[in-house]
Short mmCIF file of N, CA and C in Angstrom, two decimals:
data_model
loop_
_atom_site.label_atom_id
_atom_site.label_comp_id
_atom_site.label_asym_id
_atom_site.label_seq_id
_atom_site.Cartn_x
_atom_site.Cartn_y
_atom_site.Cartn_z
N HIS A 254 78.62 89.52 127.59
CA HIS A 254 79.68 89.43 126.59
C HIS A 254 80.49 90.72 126.60
N THR A 255 81.76 90.59 126.34
CA THR A 255 82.65 91.74 126.23
C THR A 255 83.20 91.80 124.82
N ILE A 256 83.15 92.96 124.21
CA ILE A 256 83.70 93.13 122.86
C ILE A 256 85.21 93.02 122.95
N ILE A 257 85.81 92.25 122.04
CA ILE A 257 87.26 92.07 122.09
C ILE A 257 87.96 93.36 121.67
N PRO A 258 89.16 93.58 122.20
CA PRO A 258 89.93 94.76 121.81
C PRO A 258 90.35 94.68 120.34
N ASP A 259 90.69 95.83 119.78
CA ASP A 259 91.08 95.92 118.37
C ASP A 259 92.56 95.55 118.23
N ARG A 260 92.83 94.37 117.71
CA ARG A 260 94.21 93.89 117.58
C ARG A 260 95.00 94.69 116.55
N ILE A 261 94.29 95.27 115.58
CA ILE A 261 94.98 96.05 114.54
C ILE A 261 95.43 97.39 115.10
N GLU A 262 94.59 98.03 115.88
CA GLU A 262 94.99 99.29 116.51
C GLU A 262 96.15 99.07 117.47
N ALA A 263 96.08 98.00 118.27
CA ALA A 263 97.17 97.68 119.18
C ALA A 263 98.47 97.49 118.40
N SER A 264 98.41 96.74 117.32
CA SER A 264 99.60 96.49 116.49
C SER A 264 100.14 97.79 115.91
N THR A 265 99.26 98.68 115.48
CA THR A 265 99.68 99.96 114.89
C THR A 265 100.51 100.77 115.89
N PHE A 266 100.05 100.85 117.13
CA PHE A 266 100.78 101.62 118.13
C PHE A 266 102.08 100.93 118.54
N MET A 267 102.09 99.60 118.54
CA MET A 267 103.32 98.87 118.84
C MET A 267 104.37 99.14 117.76
N ILE A 268 103.95 99.14 116.50
CA ILE A 268 104.86 99.40 115.38
C ILE A 268 105.35 100.85 115.42
N ALA A 269 104.46 101.77 115.76
CA ALA A 269 104.85 103.19 115.85
C ALA A 269 105.94 103.38 116.90
N ALA A 270 105.81 102.71 118.04
CA ALA A 270 106.85 102.80 119.08
C ALA A 270 108.15 102.18 118.58
N ALA A 271 108.04 101.05 117.90
CA ALA A 271 109.23 100.33 117.44
C ALA A 271 110.00 101.14 116.39
N ILE A 272 109.30 101.78 115.46
CA ILE A 272 109.98 102.52 114.39
C ILE A 272 110.70 103.75 114.91
N THR A 273 110.16 104.36 115.95
CA THR A 273 110.76 105.59 116.47
C THR A 273 111.80 105.32 117.55
N GLY A 274 111.95 104.05 117.94
CA GLY A 274 112.86 103.75 119.03
C GLY A 274 112.29 104.15 120.38
N GLY A 275 110.98 104.39 120.40
CA GLY A 275 110.31 104.81 121.63
C GLY A 275 109.81 103.64 122.44
N LYS A 276 108.98 103.95 123.41
CA LYS A 276 108.40 102.93 124.29
C LYS A 276 106.90 103.16 124.38
N VAL A 277 106.15 102.08 124.48
CA VAL A 277 104.71 102.19 124.68
C VAL A 277 104.22 100.98 125.45
N VAL A 278 103.21 101.21 126.29
CA VAL A 278 102.49 100.10 126.91
C VAL A 278 101.09 100.14 126.31
N VAL A 279 100.75 99.10 125.59
CA VAL A 279 99.41 99.00 125.00
C VAL A 279 98.57 98.19 125.97
N GLN A 280 97.53 98.82 126.49
CA GLN A 280 96.68 98.15 127.47
C GLN A 280 95.39 97.66 126.82
N ASN A 281 94.73 96.75 127.50
CA ASN A 281 93.47 96.17 127.04
C ASN A 281 93.64 95.54 125.65
N CYS A 282 94.63 94.67 125.55
CA CYS A 282 94.82 93.93 124.30
C CYS A 282 95.07 92.46 124.63
N ILE A 283 94.68 91.61 123.72
CA ILE A 283 94.83 90.17 123.92
C ILE A 283 96.01 89.72 123.08
N SER A 284 97.11 89.44 123.73
CA SER A 284 98.36 89.15 123.03
C SER A 284 98.25 87.92 122.12
N SER A 285 97.44 86.97 122.50
CA SER A 285 97.31 85.76 121.66
C SER A 285 96.69 86.08 120.31
N HIS A 286 96.00 87.22 120.19
CA HIS A 286 95.40 87.62 118.91
C HIS A 286 96.43 88.20 117.95
N ILE A 287 97.60 88.60 118.47
CA ILE A 287 98.62 89.22 117.62
C ILE A 287 99.99 88.56 117.80
N LYS A 288 99.99 87.27 118.05
CA LYS A 288 101.26 86.55 118.22
C LYS A 288 102.21 86.75 117.05
N PRO A 289 101.74 86.68 115.80
CA PRO A 289 102.68 86.86 114.69
C PRO A 289 103.31 88.26 114.66
N VAL A 290 102.55 89.28 115.02
CA VAL A 290 103.08 90.64 115.04
C VAL A 290 104.14 90.76 116.13
N ILE A 291 103.87 90.21 117.29
CA ILE A 291 104.83 90.23 118.39
C ILE A 291 106.11 89.49 117.98
N ALA A 292 105.96 88.33 117.37
CA ALA A 292 107.12 87.54 116.95
C ALA A 292 107.97 88.29 115.94
N LYS A 293 107.33 88.94 114.98
CA LYS A 293 108.08 89.68 113.95
C LYS A 293 108.74 90.93 114.51
N LEU A 294 108.09 91.60 115.44
CA LEU A 294 108.73 92.74 116.10
C LEU A 294 109.99 92.29 116.83
N LYS A 295 109.90 91.17 117.52
CA LYS A 295 111.07 90.63 118.23
C LYS A 295 112.18 90.28 117.24
N GLU A 296 111.82 89.70 116.10
CA GLU A 296 112.82 89.35 115.08
C GLU A 296 113.58 90.58 114.59
N THR A 297 112.92 91.72 114.58
CA THR A 297 113.57 92.94 114.10
C THR A 297 114.42 93.61 115.18
N GLY A 298 114.39 93.08 116.39
CA GLY A 298 115.19 93.62 117.46
C GLY A 298 114.43 94.40 118.50
N ALA A 299 113.13 94.59 118.30
CA ALA A 299 112.34 95.31 119.30
C ALA A 299 112.23 94.48 120.58
N TYR A 300 112.18 95.16 121.70
CA TYR A 300 112.01 94.51 122.99
C TYR A 300 110.51 94.50 123.29
N VAL A 301 109.95 93.31 123.45
CA VAL A 301 108.50 93.16 123.65
C VAL A 301 108.26 92.28 124.87
N VAL A 302 107.46 92.78 125.81
CA VAL A 302 107.10 92.02 127.00
C VAL A 302 105.58 91.96 127.10
N VAL A 303 105.05 90.76 127.17
CA VAL A 303 103.61 90.55 127.29
C VAL A 303 103.28 90.32 128.76
N ASN A 304 102.28 91.05 129.26
CA ASN A 304 101.80 90.87 130.62
C ASN A 304 100.37 90.34 130.53
N GLU A 305 100.24 89.02 130.58
CA GLU A 305 98.92 88.38 130.45
C GLU A 305 97.98 88.78 131.58
N ASP A 306 98.51 88.96 132.78
CA ASP A 306 97.67 89.29 133.94
C ASP A 306 96.96 90.63 133.77
N GLU A 307 97.64 91.56 133.09
CA GLU A 307 97.08 92.91 132.94
C GLU A 307 96.60 93.19 131.52
N ASP A 308 96.63 92.17 130.64
CA ASP A 308 96.23 92.35 129.24
C ASP A 308 96.96 93.54 128.62
N SER A 309 98.28 93.56 128.79
CA SER A 309 99.05 94.66 128.23
C SER A 309 100.32 94.14 127.56
N ILE A 310 100.86 94.96 126.68
CA ILE A 310 102.10 94.64 125.98
C ILE A 310 102.99 95.87 126.01
N PHE A 311 104.23 95.67 126.44
CA PHE A 311 105.23 96.73 126.46
C PHE A 311 106.13 96.55 125.23
N VAL A 312 106.37 97.63 124.50
CA VAL A 312 107.26 97.59 123.34
C VAL A 312 108.26 98.72 123.45
N LYS A 313 109.53 98.36 123.21
CA LYS A 313 110.60 99.36 123.13
C LYS A 313 111.34 99.10 121.83
N GLY A 314 111.49 100.14 121.03
CA GLY A 314 112.16 100.01 119.75
C GLY A 314 113.64 99.74 119.88
N ALA A 315 114.17 99.05 118.88
CA ALA A 315 115.60 98.74 118.84
C ALA A 315 116.39 99.94 118.31
N ASP A 316 117.67 99.99 118.66
CA ASP A 316 118.54 101.03 118.11
C ASP A 316 118.71 100.83 116.60
N LYS A 317 118.83 99.58 116.19
CA LYS A 317 118.94 99.24 114.77
C LYS A 317 117.90 98.19 114.47
N ILE A 318 117.07 98.46 113.48
CA ILE A 318 115.99 97.56 113.09
C ILE A 318 116.53 96.54 112.09
N LYS A 319 116.39 95.27 112.43
CA LYS A 319 116.84 94.19 111.54
C LYS A 319 115.73 93.88 110.54
N GLY A 320 116.12 93.51 109.34
CA GLY A 320 115.14 93.11 108.33
C GLY A 320 114.54 91.75 108.65
N THR A 321 113.35 91.52 108.19
CA THR A 321 112.69 90.23 108.33
C THR A 321 111.72 90.07 107.18
N ASP A 322 111.21 88.89 106.99
CA ASP A 322 110.20 88.64 105.97
C ASP A 322 108.87 88.39 106.65
N ILE A 323 107.81 88.96 106.08
CA ILE A 323 106.47 88.66 106.58
C ILE A 323 105.61 88.16 105.43
N LYS A 324 104.64 87.34 105.78
CA LYS A 324 103.69 86.79 104.81
C LYS A 324 102.32 86.84 105.46
N THR A 325 101.40 87.56 104.85
CA THR A 325 100.07 87.66 105.43
C THR A 325 99.32 86.35 105.24
N LEU A 326 98.52 86.02 106.23
CA LEU A 326 97.72 84.78 106.21
C LEU A 326 96.42 85.03 106.95
N PRO A 327 95.41 84.23 106.71
CA PRO A 327 94.19 84.35 107.52
C PRO A 327 94.52 84.11 109.00
N TYR A 328 93.66 84.61 109.86
CA TYR A 328 93.85 84.42 111.30
C TYR A 328 94.00 82.93 111.60
N PRO A 329 94.96 82.54 112.39
CA PRO A 329 95.80 83.30 113.32
C PRO A 329 97.16 83.72 112.75
N GLY A 330 97.31 83.76 111.43
CA GLY A 330 98.57 84.17 110.81
C GLY A 330 98.77 85.67 110.89
N PHE A 331 99.82 86.14 110.21
CA PHE A 331 100.12 87.57 110.23
C PHE A 331 98.98 88.32 109.54
N PRO A 332 98.38 89.31 110.22
CA PRO A 332 97.18 89.96 109.68
C PRO A 332 97.46 90.86 108.47
N THR A 333 96.66 90.69 107.43
CA THR A 333 96.79 91.55 106.26
C THR A 333 96.56 93.01 106.62
N ASP A 334 95.77 93.27 107.66
CA ASP A 334 95.49 94.64 108.08
C ASP A 334 96.64 95.29 108.85
N VAL A 335 97.74 94.58 109.03
CA VAL A 335 98.93 95.14 109.65
C VAL A 335 100.08 95.19 108.64
N GLN A 336 99.85 94.65 107.47
CA GLN A 336 100.90 94.56 106.45
C GLN A 336 101.46 95.93 106.07
N ALA A 337 100.60 96.91 105.82
CA ALA A 337 101.06 98.24 105.39
C ALA A 337 101.87 98.92 106.50
N GLN A 338 101.41 98.83 107.74
CA GLN A 338 102.12 99.45 108.85
C GLN A 338 103.49 98.80 109.03
N PHE A 339 103.53 97.47 108.92
CA PHE A 339 104.79 96.77 109.10
C PHE A 339 105.74 97.06 107.94
N MET A 340 105.19 97.25 106.75
CA MET A 340 106.04 97.62 105.62
C MET A 340 106.68 98.98 105.84
N ALA A 341 105.91 99.94 106.36
CA ALA A 341 106.49 101.25 106.67
C ALA A 341 107.63 101.10 107.66
N TYR A 342 107.45 100.25 108.64
CA TYR A 342 108.48 99.96 109.65
C TYR A 342 109.72 99.36 109.00
N LEU A 343 109.52 98.41 108.10
CA LEU A 343 110.65 97.72 107.47
C LEU A 343 111.40 98.62 106.48
N CYS A 344 110.80 99.74 106.08
CA CYS A 344 111.50 100.67 105.19
C CYS A 344 112.81 101.16 105.80
N VAL A 345 112.86 101.23 107.12
CA VAL A 345 114.05 101.77 107.77
C VAL A 345 114.92 100.68 108.41
N CYS A 346 114.69 99.42 108.04
CA CYS A 346 115.52 98.35 108.58
C CYS A 346 116.93 98.43 107.99
N GLU A 347 117.87 97.81 108.65
CA GLU A 347 119.28 97.92 108.28
C GLU A 347 119.65 97.12 107.02
N ASP A 348 118.83 96.20 106.62
CA ASP A 348 119.18 95.36 105.47
C ASP A 348 117.96 95.14 104.58
N GLN A 349 117.78 93.95 104.09
CA GLN A 349 116.66 93.67 103.19
C GLN A 349 115.50 93.06 103.95
N ALA A 350 114.32 93.22 103.36
CA ALA A 350 113.11 92.62 103.92
C ALA A 350 112.17 92.28 102.77
N LYS A 351 111.24 91.38 103.05
CA LYS A 351 110.28 90.96 102.03
C LYS A 351 108.90 90.88 102.67
N VAL A 352 107.92 91.46 101.99
CA VAL A 352 106.54 91.41 102.45
C VAL A 352 105.72 90.71 101.37
N THR A 353 105.10 89.60 101.72
CA THR A 353 104.29 88.84 100.77
C THR A 353 102.84 88.90 101.20
N GLU A 354 101.99 89.33 100.30
CA GLU A 354 100.55 89.48 100.55
C GLU A 354 99.82 88.30 99.91
N THR A 355 99.17 87.48 100.73
CA THR A 355 98.44 86.31 100.19
C THR A 355 96.93 86.40 100.38
N VAL A 356 96.48 87.40 101.13
CA VAL A 356 95.05 87.46 101.46
C VAL A 356 94.26 88.29 100.45
N PHE A 357 94.74 89.50 100.13
CA PHE A 357 94.03 90.38 99.21
C PHE A 357 94.89 90.73 98.02
N GLU A 358 94.27 90.83 96.87
CA GLU A 358 94.96 91.36 95.70
C GLU A 358 94.97 92.89 95.81
N ASN A 359 95.88 93.52 95.12
CA ASN A 359 95.96 94.98 95.07
C ASN A 359 96.08 95.60 96.46
N ARG A 360 96.84 94.97 97.32
CA ARG A 360 96.99 95.46 98.69
C ARG A 360 98.29 96.25 98.88
N PHE A 361 98.93 96.63 97.77
CA PHE A 361 100.19 97.37 97.85
C PHE A 361 100.03 98.81 97.36
N MET A 362 98.82 99.38 97.46
CA MET A 362 98.63 100.74 96.97
C MET A 362 99.44 101.77 97.76
N HIS A 363 99.82 101.43 98.96
CA HIS A 363 100.63 102.34 99.79
C HIS A 363 102.09 102.39 99.35
N VAL A 364 102.52 101.43 98.54
CA VAL A 364 103.93 101.38 98.12
C VAL A 364 104.33 102.65 97.38
N GLU A 365 103.51 103.08 96.43
CA GLU A 365 103.85 104.29 95.67
C GLU A 365 103.93 105.50 96.58
N GLU A 366 103.06 105.56 97.58
CA GLU A 366 103.10 106.69 98.53
C GLU A 366 104.36 106.63 99.39
N LEU A 367 104.76 105.43 99.82
CA LEU A 367 106.00 105.30 100.59
C LEU A 367 107.22 105.66 99.73
N ARG A 368 107.15 105.33 98.44
CA ARG A 368 108.25 105.70 97.54
C ARG A 368 108.39 107.22 97.44
N ARG A 369 107.28 107.94 97.53
CA ARG A 369 107.34 109.41 97.52
C ARG A 369 108.17 109.93 98.70
N MET A 370 108.22 109.11 99.73
CA MET A 370 108.96 109.48 100.95
C MET A 370 110.39 108.91 100.92
N ASN A 371 110.80 108.40 99.77
CA ASN A 371 112.16 107.88 99.56
C ASN A 371 112.34 106.43 99.99
N ALA A 372 111.27 105.69 100.15
CA ALA A 372 111.38 104.26 100.47
C ALA A 372 111.88 103.51 99.24
N LYS A 373 112.70 102.51 99.48
CA LYS A 373 113.26 101.69 98.40
C LYS A 373 112.50 100.36 98.36
N ILE A 374 111.44 100.33 97.55
CA ILE A 374 110.57 99.15 97.48
C ILE A 374 110.38 98.75 96.02
N ARG A 375 110.51 97.45 95.77
CA ARG A 375 110.29 96.90 94.44
C ARG A 375 109.21 95.82 94.54
N ILE A 376 108.23 95.86 93.64
CA ILE A 376 107.15 94.88 93.63
C ILE A 376 107.49 93.76 92.66
N GLU A 377 107.33 92.53 93.14
CA GLU A 377 107.47 91.34 92.29
C GLU A 377 106.29 90.43 92.58
N GLY A 378 105.28 90.50 91.73
CA GLY A 378 104.09 89.67 91.94
C GLY A 378 103.37 90.06 93.21
N ARG A 379 103.24 89.10 94.11
CA ARG A 379 102.54 89.33 95.37
C ARG A 379 103.49 89.71 96.50
N SER A 380 104.74 90.02 96.14
CA SER A 380 105.73 90.37 97.15
C SER A 380 106.29 91.77 96.91
N ALA A 381 106.65 92.42 98.00
CA ALA A 381 107.35 93.70 97.96
C ALA A 381 108.72 93.47 98.57
N LEU A 382 109.76 93.85 97.84
CA LEU A 382 111.13 93.71 98.32
C LEU A 382 111.64 95.07 98.76
N LEU A 383 112.10 95.15 99.99
CA LEU A 383 112.56 96.41 100.57
C LEU A 383 114.06 96.38 100.75
N GLU A 384 114.69 97.46 100.35
CA GLU A 384 116.13 97.60 100.50
C GLU A 384 116.37 98.72 101.51
N GLY A 385 116.86 98.36 102.68
CA GLY A 385 117.03 99.36 103.72
C GLY A 385 118.47 99.73 103.91
N PRO A 386 118.75 100.68 104.75
CA PRO A 386 117.73 101.54 105.35
C PRO A 386 117.41 102.73 104.46
N ALA A 387 116.16 103.02 104.30
CA ALA A 387 115.74 104.22 103.58
C ALA A 387 115.77 105.40 104.56
N HIS A 388 116.22 106.52 104.08
CA HIS A 388 116.16 107.75 104.88
C HIS A 388 114.89 108.47 104.43
N LEU A 389 113.82 108.20 105.16
CA LEU A 389 112.52 108.72 104.76
C LEU A 389 112.49 110.24 104.86
N GLU A 390 111.86 110.84 103.85
CA GLU A 390 111.72 112.29 103.78
C GLU A 390 110.24 112.64 103.73
N GLY A 391 109.88 113.68 104.43
CA GLY A 391 108.49 114.12 104.42
C GLY A 391 108.03 114.48 103.02
N ALA A 392 106.77 114.20 102.73
CA ALA A 392 106.21 114.47 101.40
C ALA A 392 104.70 114.52 101.53
N PRO A 393 104.02 115.15 100.56
CA PRO A 393 102.56 115.04 100.53
C PRO A 393 102.18 113.65 100.01
N VAL A 394 101.39 112.92 100.78
CA VAL A 394 100.99 111.56 100.41
C VAL A 394 99.49 111.39 100.61
N ARG A 395 98.94 110.38 99.97
CA ARG A 395 97.50 110.13 100.00
C ARG A 395 97.21 108.80 100.69
N ALA A 396 96.31 108.82 101.65
CA ALA A 396 95.83 107.59 102.27
C ALA A 396 94.87 106.93 101.28
N THR A 397 95.32 105.85 100.66
CA THR A 397 94.48 105.18 99.65
C THR A 397 93.46 104.25 100.29
N ASP A 398 93.69 103.88 101.54
CA ASP A 398 92.73 103.10 102.30
C ASP A 398 93.07 103.25 103.78
N LEU A 399 92.33 102.60 104.62
CA LEU A 399 92.48 102.74 106.06
C LEU A 399 93.89 102.39 106.53
N ARG A 400 94.38 101.21 106.18
CA ARG A 400 95.67 100.75 106.70
C ARG A 400 96.84 101.47 106.05
N SER A 401 96.69 101.86 104.78
CA SER A 401 97.77 102.63 104.15
C SER A 401 97.91 103.97 104.85
N GLY A 402 96.80 104.55 105.28
CA GLY A 402 96.86 105.82 106.01
C GLY A 402 97.62 105.69 107.31
N ALA A 403 97.38 104.61 108.04
CA ALA A 403 98.12 104.36 109.28
C ALA A 403 99.60 104.17 108.99
N ALA A 404 99.90 103.47 107.89
CA ALA A 404 101.30 103.24 107.50
C ALA A 404 102.00 104.56 107.18
N LEU A 405 101.30 105.45 106.52
CA LEU A 405 101.90 106.74 106.15
C LEU A 405 102.15 107.61 107.38
N ILE A 406 101.26 107.52 108.36
CA ILE A 406 101.49 108.23 109.62
C ILE A 406 102.74 107.67 110.29
N ILE A 407 102.86 106.35 110.33
CA ILE A 407 104.02 105.70 110.95
C ILE A 407 105.30 106.11 110.22
N ALA A 408 105.27 106.09 108.89
CA ALA A 408 106.45 106.50 108.11
C ALA A 408 106.77 107.97 108.39
N GLY A 409 105.73 108.79 108.50
CA GLY A 409 105.93 110.21 108.78
C GLY A 409 106.60 110.47 110.11
N LEU A 410 106.40 109.56 111.08
CA LEU A 410 107.06 109.71 112.38
C LEU A 410 108.57 109.63 112.25
N MET A 411 109.07 108.89 111.27
CA MET A 411 110.50 108.71 111.07
C MET A 411 111.09 109.66 110.02
N ALA A 412 110.24 110.26 109.22
CA ALA A 412 110.71 111.08 108.10
C ALA A 412 111.27 112.41 108.59
N THR A 413 112.27 112.89 107.86
CA THR A 413 112.74 114.25 108.11
C THR A 413 111.77 115.19 107.40
N GLY A 414 111.60 116.38 107.94
CA GLY A 414 110.67 117.32 107.33
C GLY A 414 109.23 117.00 107.69
N THR A 415 108.32 117.53 106.89
CA THR A 415 106.90 117.41 107.16
C THR A 415 106.24 116.43 106.19
N THR A 416 105.44 115.56 106.74
CA THR A 416 104.63 114.65 105.93
C THR A 416 103.19 115.09 106.05
N LYS A 417 102.55 115.28 104.92
CA LYS A 417 101.15 115.70 104.90
C LYS A 417 100.33 114.55 104.29
N VAL A 418 99.45 113.97 105.10
CA VAL A 418 98.62 112.86 104.66
C VAL A 418 97.24 113.41 104.33
N ILE A 419 96.80 113.20 103.08
CA ILE A 419 95.46 113.65 102.69
C ILE A 419 94.53 112.45 102.55
N ASP A 420 93.25 112.74 102.43
CA ASP A 420 92.19 111.72 102.41
C ASP A 420 92.17 110.91 103.70
N ILE A 421 92.26 111.63 104.83
CA ILE A 421 92.33 110.95 106.12
C ILE A 421 90.99 110.37 106.57
N TYR A 422 89.94 110.61 105.79
CA TYR A 422 88.66 110.00 106.14
C TYR A 422 88.79 108.48 106.17
N HIS A 423 89.71 107.94 105.38
CA HIS A 423 89.97 106.49 105.42
C HIS A 423 90.47 106.09 106.81
N ILE A 424 91.41 106.88 107.34
CA ILE A 424 92.00 106.57 108.64
C ILE A 424 90.95 106.65 109.74
N ASP A 425 90.09 107.65 109.64
CA ASP A 425 89.05 107.85 110.67
C ASP A 425 88.06 106.70 110.74
N ARG A 426 87.97 105.90 109.69
CA ARG A 426 87.07 104.73 109.73
C ARG A 426 87.55 103.66 110.71
N GLY A 427 88.86 103.64 111.01
CA GLY A 427 89.38 102.57 111.84
C GLY A 427 90.08 103.00 113.10
N TYR A 428 90.33 104.30 113.24
CA TYR A 428 91.04 104.80 114.41
C TYR A 428 90.30 106.01 114.97
N VAL A 429 90.05 105.98 116.26
CA VAL A 429 89.41 107.11 116.92
C VAL A 429 90.50 108.01 117.49
N ASP A 430 90.51 109.27 117.08
CA ASP A 430 91.45 110.27 117.60
C ASP A 430 92.91 109.80 117.51
N ILE A 431 93.29 109.23 116.37
CA ILE A 431 94.66 108.71 116.24
C ILE A 431 95.70 109.80 116.45
N GLU A 432 95.43 111.01 115.95
CA GLU A 432 96.44 112.06 116.11
C GLU A 432 96.60 112.45 117.57
N GLU A 433 95.51 112.47 118.33
CA GLU A 433 95.60 112.82 119.75
C GLU A 433 96.36 111.74 120.51
N LYS A 434 96.08 110.47 120.21
CA LYS A 434 96.79 109.38 120.88
C LYS A 434 98.28 109.42 120.54
N MET A 435 98.60 109.67 119.28
CA MET A 435 100.01 109.76 118.87
C MET A 435 100.69 110.96 119.55
N ARG A 436 99.98 112.07 119.61
CA ARG A 436 100.53 113.27 120.24
C ARG A 436 100.80 113.00 121.73
N ASN A 437 99.89 112.28 122.40
CA ASN A 437 100.09 111.95 123.81
C ASN A 437 101.31 111.06 124.02
N LEU A 438 101.74 110.37 122.96
CA LEU A 438 102.94 109.52 123.03
C LEU A 438 104.20 110.28 122.60
N GLY A 439 104.04 111.56 122.24
CA GLY A 439 105.20 112.37 121.91
C GLY A 439 105.35 112.71 120.44
N ALA A 440 104.42 112.30 119.60
CA ALA A 440 104.52 112.59 118.16
C ALA A 440 104.18 114.06 117.89
N ASP A 441 104.85 114.62 116.92
CA ASP A 441 104.55 115.97 116.45
C ASP A 441 103.56 115.82 115.30
N ILE A 442 102.28 115.81 115.62
CA ILE A 442 101.24 115.51 114.63
C ILE A 442 100.04 116.39 114.92
N GLN A 443 99.40 116.85 113.88
CA GLN A 443 98.18 117.65 114.05
C GLN A 443 97.27 117.45 112.86
N ARG A 444 95.99 117.60 113.12
CA ARG A 444 94.97 117.53 112.08
C ARG A 444 94.72 118.95 111.60
N ILE A 445 94.67 119.11 110.26
CA ILE A 445 94.47 120.42 109.67
C ILE A 445 93.21 120.38 108.81
N ASP A 446 92.31 121.31 109.03
CA ASP A 446 91.12 121.43 108.19
C ASP A 446 91.46 122.28 106.99
N GLU A 447 91.16 121.75 105.79
CA GLU A 447 91.43 122.51 104.57
C GLU A 447 90.16 122.64 103.75
#
């Protein structure tokens, strides 16, 4: 038996490339496990090419990110564990976007942290309404859980100034050496012991 690749980590790096307008090839991933993420990235204008023969996905960010709506659903729907990262991405879209969470209650704890970075997000029940484009600004923010921490890193990649993410032990539960991998892709990121 072979352990399947982590579809959430693959999605996180795809979104990070898309938000920065960069390029990434994510290897050792099963594209059929993240079809909704691929489809939504394409809807926003990102260029995505799946190579089934090599189990890889190429992503290139768009010059202008288009707004889209996402709704989390159990597998094989849009993964709730990618909702926070995709919301960070949609903060800088050119128009409006809507994120609806149907899997977990209280899954919008990252919204207040994104607002600290100048994101324009309004909560209505189980939906978050985003008014773009936000000009994200660096700020001290708290990783309230694993996926919110990844979202804050992604938002920090686009923010002007410095973003300081605290309580990163949440992030370390789901990502191995995320700062090193991001740095290898060109991000200005470092881990600081305090």
